[in-house]
JSON list of C-alpha atoms in Angstrom, two decimals:
[
{"chain": "A", "resi": 46, "resn": "MET", "atom": "CA", "xyz": [0.00, 0.00, 0.00]},
{"chain": "A", "resi": 47, "resn": "GLN", "atom": "CA", "xyz": [2.72, 2.48, 0.94]},
{"chain": "A", "resi": 48, "resn": "LYS", "atom": "CA", "xyz": [4.61, 1.80, -2.26]},
{"chain": "A", "resi": 49, "resn": "ASN", "atom": "CA", "xyz": [1.48, 2.43, -4.31]},
{"chain": "A", "resi": 50, "resn": "LYS", "atom": "CA", "xyz": [0.88, 5.71, -2.51]},
{"chain": "A", "resi": 51, "resn": "LYS", "atom": "CA", "xyz": [4.47, 6.77, -3.11]},
{"chain": "A", "resi": 52, "resn": "PHE", "atom": "CA", "xyz": [4.14, 5.90, -6.77]},
{"chain": "A", "resi": 53, "resn": "GLU", "atom": "CA", "xyz": [0.96, 7.98, -7.04]},
{"chain": "A", "resi": 54, "resn": "ASN", "atom": "CA", "xyz": [2.69, 10.93, -5.41]},
{"chain": "A", "resi": 55, "resn": "MET", "atom": "CA", "xyz": [5.60, 10.59, -7.81]},
{"chain": "A", "resi": 56, "resn": "SER", "atom": "CA", "xyz": [3.25, 10.51, -10.79]},
{"chain": "A", "resi": 57, "resn": "ASP", "atom": "CA", "xyz": [1.43, 13.61, -9.51]},
{"chain": "A", "resi": 58, "resn": "PHE", "atom": "CA", "xyz": [4.73, 15.43, -9.12]},
{"chain": "A", "resi": 59, "resn": "PHE", "atom": "CA", "xyz": [5.73, 14.27, -12.61]},
{"chain": "A", "resi": 60, "resn": "TYR", "atom": "CA", "xyz": [2.55, 15.69, -14.13]},
{"chain": "A", "resi": 61, "resn": "LEU", "atom": "CA", "xyz": [2.96, 18.96, -12.23]},
{"chain": "A", "resi": 62, "resn": "SER", "atom": "CA", "xyz": [6.52, 19.27, -13.50]},
{"chain": "A", "resi": 63, "resn": "ILE", "atom": "CA", "xyz": [5.32, 18.63, -17.06]},
{"chain": "A", "resi": 64, "resn": "PHE", "atom": "CA", "xyz": [2.82, 21.48, -16.77]},
{"chain": "A", "resi": 65, "resn": "LYS", "atom": "CA", "xyz": [5.66, 23.74, -15.65]},
{"chain": "A", "resi": 66, "resn": "LEU", "atom": "CA", "xyz": [7.89, 22.77, -18.55]},
{"chain": "A", "resi": 67, "resn": "PRO", "atom": "CA", "xyz": [8.14, 24.95, -21.68]},
{"chain": "A", "resi": 68, "resn": "ASP", "atom": "CA", "xyz": [5.95, 24.27, -24.68]},
{"chain": "A", "resi": 69, "resn": "GLU", "atom": "CA", "xyz": [8.88, 22.93, -26.69]},
{"chain": "A", "resi": 70, "resn": "ILE", "atom": "CA", "xyz": [9.49, 20.10, -24.24]},
{"chain": "A", "resi": 71, "resn": "LEU", "atom": "CA", "xyz": [5.74, 19.40, -24.19]},
{"chain": "A", "resi": 72, "resn": "LYS", "atom": "CA", "xyz": [5.80, 19.06, -27.96]},
{"chain": "A", "resi": 73, "resn": "ILE", "atom": "CA", "xyz": [8.70, 16.61, -27.72]},
{"chain": "A", "resi": 74, "resn": "LYS", "atom": "CA", "xyz": [6.79, 14.56, -25.13]},
{"chain": "A", "resi": 75, "resn": "ARG", "atom": "CA", "xyz": [3.76, 14.50, -27.44]},
{"chain": "A", "resi": 76, "resn": "LEU", "atom": "CA", "xyz": [5.96, 13.20, -30.26]},
{"chain": "A", "resi": 77, "resn": "LEU", "atom": "CA", "xyz": [7.30, 10.52, -27.92]},
{"chain": "A", "resi": 78, "resn": "ARG", "atom": "CA", "xyz": [3.71, 9.57, -27.06]},
{"chain": "A", "resi": 79, "resn": "ARG", "atom": "CA", "xyz": [2.99, 9.14, -30.77]},
{"chain": "A", "resi": 80, "resn": "PHE", "atom": "CA", "xyz": [5.92, 6.76, -31.07]},
{"chain": "A", "resi": 81, "resn": "TYR", "atom": "CA", "xyz": [4.71, 4.79, -28.05]},
{"chain": "A", "resi": 82, "resn": "PHE", "atom": "CA", "xyz": [1.19, 4.55, -29.50]},
{"chain": "A", "resi": 83, "resn": "ILE", "atom": "CA", "xyz": [2.62, 3.30, -32.80]}
]
């Protein structure tokens, strides 16, 4: 249970950091997502 909670907190922090990143990095992450979906 504790590990799951820690993982959730890490993911939340990760998403928050993404929102703070510049648009260019966001575009790169979107491109990476496309590759993962393919």
